[in-house]
Tab-separated table of C-alpha atoms in Angstrom:
chain	number	residue	atom	x	y	z
A	1339	MET	CA	138.837	148.029	82.133
A	1340	ALA	CA	136.878	147.901	85.632
A	1341	ASP	CA	138.766	148.123	88.883
A	1342	LYS	CA	139.699	144.959	90.521
A	1343	HIS	CA	137.940	144.449	93.962
A	1344	ILE	CA	140.394	143.083	96.479
A	1345	ASP	CA	139.273	141.583	99.861
A	1346	GLU	CA	140.892	143.462	102.726
A	1347	ILE	CA	141.158	140.690	104.880
A	1348	SER	CA	142.236	137.580	102.586
A	1349	GLY	CA	143.781	139.756	99.847
A	1350	VAL	CA	142.012	137.710	97.368
A	1351	GLU	CA	140.283	139.374	94.404
A	1352	THR	CA	136.702	139.344	94.461
A	1353	THR	CA	133.848	139.002	91.795
A	1354	GLY	CA	132.680	142.409	92.358
A	1355	HIS	CA	129.411	141.204	93.690
A	1356	GLU	CA	128.023	142.099	97.093
A	1357	TRP	CA	125.099	141.316	99.238
A	1358	ASP	CA	124.420	142.501	102.694
A	1359	GLY	CA	128.170	143.309	103.231
A	1360	ILE	CA	129.158	140.013	101.731
A	1361	ARG	CA	131.653	139.629	98.998
A	1362	GLU	CA	132.267	136.596	96.971
A	1363	LEU	CA	135.921	135.651	96.463
A	1364	ASN	CA	137.059	134.847	93.019
A	1365	ASN	CA	139.367	131.738	93.873
A	1366	PRO	CA	140.080	129.301	91.116
A	1367	MET	CA	138.688	125.861	91.022
A	1368	PRO	CA	140.686	123.178	92.556
A	1369	ARG	CA	142.846	121.612	89.973
A	1370	TRP	CA	141.443	118.034	90.638
A	1371	TRP	CA	138.132	119.426	89.890
A	1372	VAL	CA	139.052	121.178	86.650
A	1373	TRP	CA	140.745	117.771	85.297
A	1374	THR	CA	137.795	115.840	86.441
A	1375	PHE	CA	135.318	118.201	84.400
A	1376	TYR	CA	137.628	117.846	81.331
A	1377	ALA	CA	137.532	114.042	81.645
A	1378	THR	CA	133.745	113.906	81.778
A	1379	ILE	CA	133.695	115.903	78.772
A	1380	VAL	CA	136.111	113.465	76.876
A	1381	TRP	CA	133.996	110.458	78.363
A	1382	GLY	CA	130.937	112.153	76.934
A	1383	ILE	CA	132.043	112.555	73.621
A	1384	GLY	CA	133.521	109.096	73.521
A	1385	TYR	CA	130.261	107.612	74.665
A	1386	THR	CA	128.308	109.175	71.927
A	1387	ILE	CA	130.911	107.657	69.450
A	1388	ALA	CA	130.725	104.253	71.004
A	1389	TYR	CA	126.995	103.925	71.581
A	1390	PRO	CA	123.684	104.953	69.794
A	1391	ALA	CA	123.251	108.726	70.682
A	1392	TRP	CA	122.622	111.333	68.026
A	1393	PRO	CA	119.050	111.447	66.425
A	1394	MET	CA	119.082	111.625	62.770
A	1395	LEU	CA	116.256	111.729	60.430
A	1396	SER	CA	115.292	108.006	60.250
A	1397	GLU	CA	117.123	106.795	63.280
A	1398	ALA	CA	119.869	107.525	65.847
A	1399	THR	CA	123.379	106.984	65.162
A	1400	ARG	CA	124.201	103.130	65.792
A	1401	GLY	CA	127.581	103.762	67.528
A	1402	VAL	CA	130.968	101.801	66.822
A	1403	LEU	CA	130.086	98.992	69.259
A	1404	GLY	CA	126.871	98.210	67.469
A	1405	TYR	CA	125.037	98.214	71.059
A	1406	SER	CA	121.201	98.103	70.926
A	1407	SER	CA	119.085	98.110	74.260
A	1408	ARG	CA	116.169	97.087	72.122
A	1409	ALA	CA	117.962	94.047	70.843
A	1410	THR	CA	119.153	93.323	74.214
A	1411	VAL	CA	115.532	93.282	75.606
A	1412	ALA	CA	114.357	91.211	72.683
A	1413	THR	CA	116.951	88.810	73.545
A	1414	GLU	CA	116.207	88.509	77.089
A	1415	LEU	CA	112.321	88.105	76.665
A	1416	ALA	CA	113.038	85.444	73.947
A	1417	ASP	CA	114.997	83.659	76.770
A	1418	ALA	CA	112.495	84.058	79.284
A	1419	ARG	CA	109.795	82.665	76.819
A	1420	ALA	CA	112.032	79.794	76.228
A	1421	VAL	CA	112.112	79.013	79.802
A	1422	GLN	CA	108.399	79.687	80.254
A	1423	ASN	CA	107.663	77.299	77.348
A	1424	VAL	CA	109.178	74.214	79.280
A	1425	TYR	CA	106.582	74.684	82.008
A	1426	LEU	CA	103.569	75.729	79.581
A	1427	GLU	CA	104.141	72.820	77.566
A	1428	LYS	CA	104.032	70.431	80.678
A	1429	ILE	CA	100.811	72.281	81.765
A	1430	ALA	CA	99.060	71.890	78.398
A	1431	ALA	CA	99.902	68.203	78.464
A	1432	LEU	CA	99.156	67.274	82.034
A	1433	PRO	CA	95.852	66.900	83.763
A	1434	LEU	CA	95.023	69.290	86.516
A	1435	ALA	CA	95.588	66.892	89.328
A	1436	ASP	CA	99.068	66.232	88.144
A	1437	ILE	CA	99.840	69.909	88.113
A	1438	GLN	CA	98.706	70.434	91.494
A	1439	ALA	CA	100.657	67.271	92.521
A	1440	ASP	CA	103.936	68.811	91.177
A	1441	LYS	CA	105.203	71.401	93.547
A	1442	GLU	CA	107.416	73.228	90.996
A	1443	LEU	CA	104.865	73.160	88.239
A	1444	HIS	CA	102.038	74.143	90.671
A	1445	GLN	CA	103.965	77.348	91.946
A	1446	PHE	CA	104.511	78.334	88.230
A	1447	ALA	CA	100.718	77.917	87.385
A	1448	VAL	CA	99.669	79.940	90.488
A	1449	ALA	CA	102.190	82.665	89.447
A	1450	GLY	CA	101.066	82.567	85.921
A	1451	GLY	CA	97.452	82.282	86.688
A	1452	ALA	CA	97.753	85.549	89.135
A	1453	SER	CA	99.272	87.271	86.063
A	1454	ALA	CA	96.593	86.447	83.655
A	1455	PHE	CA	93.730	87.083	86.409
A	1456	LYS	CA	94.841	90.575	86.755
A	1457	VAL	CA	94.817	91.293	83.067
A	1458	ASN	CA	91.582	89.323	82.207
A	1459	CYS	CA	89.580	88.946	85.498
A	1460	ALA	CA	90.249	91.579	87.794
A	1461	GLN	CA	88.030	94.078	86.027
A	1462	CYS	CA	84.910	92.152	87.474
A	1463	HIS	CA	85.959	90.122	90.258
A	1464	GLY	CA	88.430	92.684	91.630
A	1465	SER	CA	92.274	92.584	92.004
A	1466	GLY	CA	91.853	90.555	95.153
A	1467	ALA	CA	89.076	88.241	93.655
A	1468	ALA	CA	86.759	89.453	96.330
A	1469	GLY	CA	84.153	90.208	93.694
A	1470	GLY	CA	81.413	93.024	94.289
A	1471	PRO	CA	77.598	93.456	93.703
A	1472	GLY	CA	76.814	91.095	90.823
A	1473	PHE	CA	80.301	89.674	90.658
A	1474	PRO	CA	81.092	86.508	92.705
A	1475	ASN	CA	83.705	86.446	95.436
A	1476	LEU	CA	86.156	83.682	94.374
A	1477	ASN	CA	87.778	83.604	98.002
A	1478	ASP	CA	84.715	82.097	99.718
A	1479	ASP	CA	83.530	78.556	99.481
A	1480	ASP	CA	80.061	79.605	97.991
A	1481	TRP	CA	80.269	78.132	94.522
A	1482	LEU	CA	77.153	78.187	91.947
A	1483	TRP	CA	78.831	75.448	89.394
A	1484	GLY	CA	81.135	73.717	91.938
A	1485	GLY	CA	84.356	74.683	93.594
A	1486	ASP	CA	86.835	71.553	92.876
A	1487	ILE	CA	89.374	72.413	90.281
A	1488	GLU	CA	87.635	70.494	87.370
A	1489	SER	CA	84.550	72.622	87.676
A	1490	ILE	CA	86.540	75.908	88.140
A	1491	HIS	CA	88.303	75.013	84.896
A	1492	ALA	CA	85.159	74.015	82.878
A	1493	THR	CA	83.467	77.353	84.039
A	1494	ILE	CA	86.298	79.427	83.170
A	1495	THR	CA	86.849	77.506	79.759
A	1496	HIS	CA	83.227	77.677	78.628
A	1497	GLY	CA	81.875	80.769	80.427
A	1498	ILE	CA	78.229	81.483	81.796
A	1499	ARG	CA	75.514	82.086	79.643
A	1500	TYR	CA	78.017	82.855	76.988
A	1501	ASP	CA	76.371	82.516	73.411
A	1502	GLY	CA	79.921	81.847	71.805
A	1503	ASP	CA	80.200	78.558	73.338
A	1504	ALA	CA	77.670	75.642	73.082
A	1505	ASP	CA	79.073	74.247	76.333
A	1506	SER	CA	78.578	77.385	78.361
A	1507	ARG	CA	77.166	77.116	81.858
A	1508	ILE	CA	73.318	77.954	81.432
A	1509	SER	CA	70.926	78.953	84.044
A	1510	GLU	CA	68.211	81.365	84.297
A	1511	MET	CA	65.570	82.238	86.692
A	1512	PRO	CA	62.219	83.532	85.400
A	1513	ALA	CA	60.814	86.839	86.102
A	1514	TYR	CA	58.214	86.088	88.938
A	1515	ALA	CA	56.638	89.413	88.717
A	1516	GLU	CA	54.805	87.825	85.640
A	1517	ILE	CA	53.874	84.693	87.656
A	1518	LEU	CA	53.380	85.636	91.138
A	1519	GLN	CA	51.207	88.468	92.842
A	1520	PRO	CA	53.093	91.312	94.440
A	1521	ASN	CA	52.289	90.153	97.806
A	1522	GLU	CA	53.517	86.771	97.123
A	1523	VAL	CA	56.996	88.062	95.907
A	1524	ARG	CA	57.223	90.055	99.248
A	1525	GLU	CA	56.323	86.836	101.171
A	1526	VAL	CA	58.835	84.705	99.884
A	1527	ALA	CA	61.470	87.565	99.989
A	1528	ALA	CA	60.667	87.581	103.677
A	1529	TYR	CA	60.764	83.812	103.798
A	1530	VAL	CA	64.180	83.738	102.111
A	1531	VAL	CA	65.603	86.264	104.422
A	1532	SER	CA	64.518	84.244	107.777
A	1533	LEU	CA	66.550	81.251	106.263
A	1534	THR	CA	69.642	83.002	107.106
A	1535	GLY	CA	68.464	83.974	110.930
A	1536	THR	CA	68.084	87.542	109.962
A	1537	PRO	CA	64.925	89.080	111.333
A	1538	SER	CA	62.243	89.451	108.984
A	1539	ASN	CA	58.362	90.137	108.777
A	1540	ALA	CA	57.190	87.288	110.807
A	1541	ASP	CA	53.627	87.707	109.195
A	1542	LEU	CA	55.121	87.022	105.732
A	1543	VAL	CA	57.393	84.144	106.469
A	1544	ALA	CA	54.576	81.327	106.718
A	1545	PRO	CA	52.919	82.090	103.554
A	1546	GLY	CA	56.252	82.785	101.726
A	1547	ARG	CA	57.401	79.178	102.871
A	1548	GLN	CA	54.468	77.977	100.811
A	1549	VAL	CA	55.262	80.201	97.700
A	1550	PHE	CA	58.808	78.846	97.827
A	1551	ALA	CA	57.923	75.349	98.086
A	1552	ASP	CA	55.675	75.772	95.102
A	1553	ASN	CA	57.767	77.796	92.951
A	1554	CYS	CA	61.417	77.821	93.966
A	1555	ALA	CA	62.222	74.589	95.535
A	1556	ALA	CA	62.577	72.636	92.234
A	1557	CYS	CA	65.811	74.583	91.525
A	1558	HIS	CA	66.822	75.890	95.073
A	1559	GLY	CA	65.968	72.610	96.826
A	1560	ASP	CA	63.564	72.086	99.860
A	1561	ASP	CA	66.196	73.314	101.980
A	1562	ALA	CA	67.226	76.166	99.901
A	1563	LYS	CA	70.678	75.315	99.756
A	1564	GLY	CA	70.839	75.486	96.113
A	1565	SER	CA	71.650	73.129	93.292
A	1566	ARG	CA	74.922	73.037	91.259
A	1567	GLU	CA	73.162	71.039	88.438
A	1568	PHE	CA	71.081	74.216	87.788
A	1569	GLY	CA	73.546	76.847	88.926
A	1570	ALA	CA	71.094	77.716	91.606
A	1571	PRO	CA	72.574	79.687	94.709
A	1572	ASN	CA	72.473	78.648	98.244
A	1573	LEU	CA	69.885	80.794	99.936
A	1574	ALA	CA	70.649	79.934	103.550
A	1575	ASP	CA	74.263	80.912	103.891
A	1576	ALA	CA	73.743	84.755	103.936
A	1577	ILE	CA	76.085	85.343	100.801
A	1578	TRP	CA	74.226	87.533	98.403
A	1579	LEU	CA	75.375	88.227	94.878
A	1580	LYS	CA	72.772	90.794	93.808
A	1581	GLY	CA	72.074	92.508	97.141
A	1582	GLU	CA	70.755	91.587	100.645
A	1583	GLY	CA	67.686	92.481	102.610
A	1584	GLU	CA	63.796	91.934	101.766
A	1585	THR	CA	63.712	94.906	99.129
A	1586	ALA	CA	67.047	93.474	97.119
A	1587	ILE	CA	65.670	89.995	97.307
A	1588	ALA	CA	61.921	90.843	96.379
A	1589	ARG	CA	63.658	93.014	93.266
A	1590	GLN	CA	65.662	89.890	92.322
A	1591	VAL	CA	62.465	87.545	92.510
A	1592	ALA	CA	60.300	89.709	90.405
A	1593	GLN	CA	62.796	90.895	87.884
A	1594	PRO	CA	66.086	88.790	88.041
A	1595	LYS	CA	69.449	90.020	86.786
A	1596	HIS	CA	71.418	87.359	85.077
A	1597	GLY	CA	75.201	87.981	84.903
A	1598	GLN	CA	77.405	86.867	82.172
A	1599	MET	CA	80.897	85.602	81.742
A	1600	PRO	CA	82.754	84.973	78.564
A	1601	GLY	CA	84.216	81.640	77.777
A	1602	TRP	CA	88.070	82.141	77.995
A	1603	GLY	CA	89.041	78.895	76.379
A	1604	GLU	CA	89.359	80.111	72.752
A	1605	ARG	CA	90.562	83.488	73.923
A	1606	LEU	CA	93.422	82.366	76.169
A	1607	GLY	CA	94.373	78.870	75.272
A	1608	ASP	CA	94.456	75.702	77.349
A	1609	ALA	CA	97.688	76.228	79.202
A	1610	THR	CA	96.519	79.753	80.541
A	1611	VAL	CA	93.111	78.657	81.546
A	1612	LYS	CA	94.535	75.782	83.531
A	1613	GLN	CA	96.826	78.378	85.210
A	1614	LEU	CA	93.828	80.490	86.103
A	1615	ALA	CA	91.985	77.277	87.432
A	1616	VAL	CA	94.976	76.485	89.619
A	1617	TYR	CA	95.228	80.029	90.790
A	1618	VAL	CA	91.570	80.425	91.449
A	1619	HIS	CA	91.450	77.045	93.346
A	1620	SER	CA	94.340	78.210	95.541
A	1621	LEU	CA	92.644	81.383	96.695
A	1622	GLY	CA	91.244	79.659	99.720
A	1623	GLY	CA	87.714	78.605	98.572
A	1624	GLY	CA	88.629	75.925	96.472
A	1625	GLU	CA	87.063	72.438	97.232
């Protein structure tokens, strides 16, 4: 039996450990702490009996109270859907103008549209709907097909250049590399840049104006402010979808890139599409 080590100052037995002249006293734990520790053991055993706890081959023990967190979540989700369905049924039945006029319904639609946007639209338009190269900014007032809520709803429902919907928005600019001479492409690009007040090659602007009148004005208009009938963009507002500057514009004139958006009507249903339309219209650029 090992000798006991008694601390000379306190007279208390030590554990026998020493570090740098410091010895650990072997005082007993406080009685309240010991009983608390025992109580937690009893509580833990009781908890595993009352609630699901021990893993078995196919499932965990169910517990004598029959509690299931999964069932609780399922019930809460069902209750939430029941509340949502009241609003969703109203949204599906009402015109967009009536949804906007109802403050409570409008708030619900904006919140639901924001959620649907993050899941289905943010991948292209960005989480803040600011877009990017080739993907339109939905916060500004530059709309190819119209920025009123009915037009936004139609665009979301049927898509753009989407083969799966006969009512999809369709527009396509021809590849002018096959129609114009290379110098004419550069001239019209210089003219388009000049429309925004941006400095461009002055020697090319005058002939570019004539090239524009002969080939582009039919869709973009004589003033180059575009046409929603054709989905032709405004070229005089300095908002560029495919890139700015003479080089980028010349490239788009010669070999245009045409974006595509699927029609979301069949995928999401009318109520969700309406919520998306209300949300996008609320971002600040809606007309």
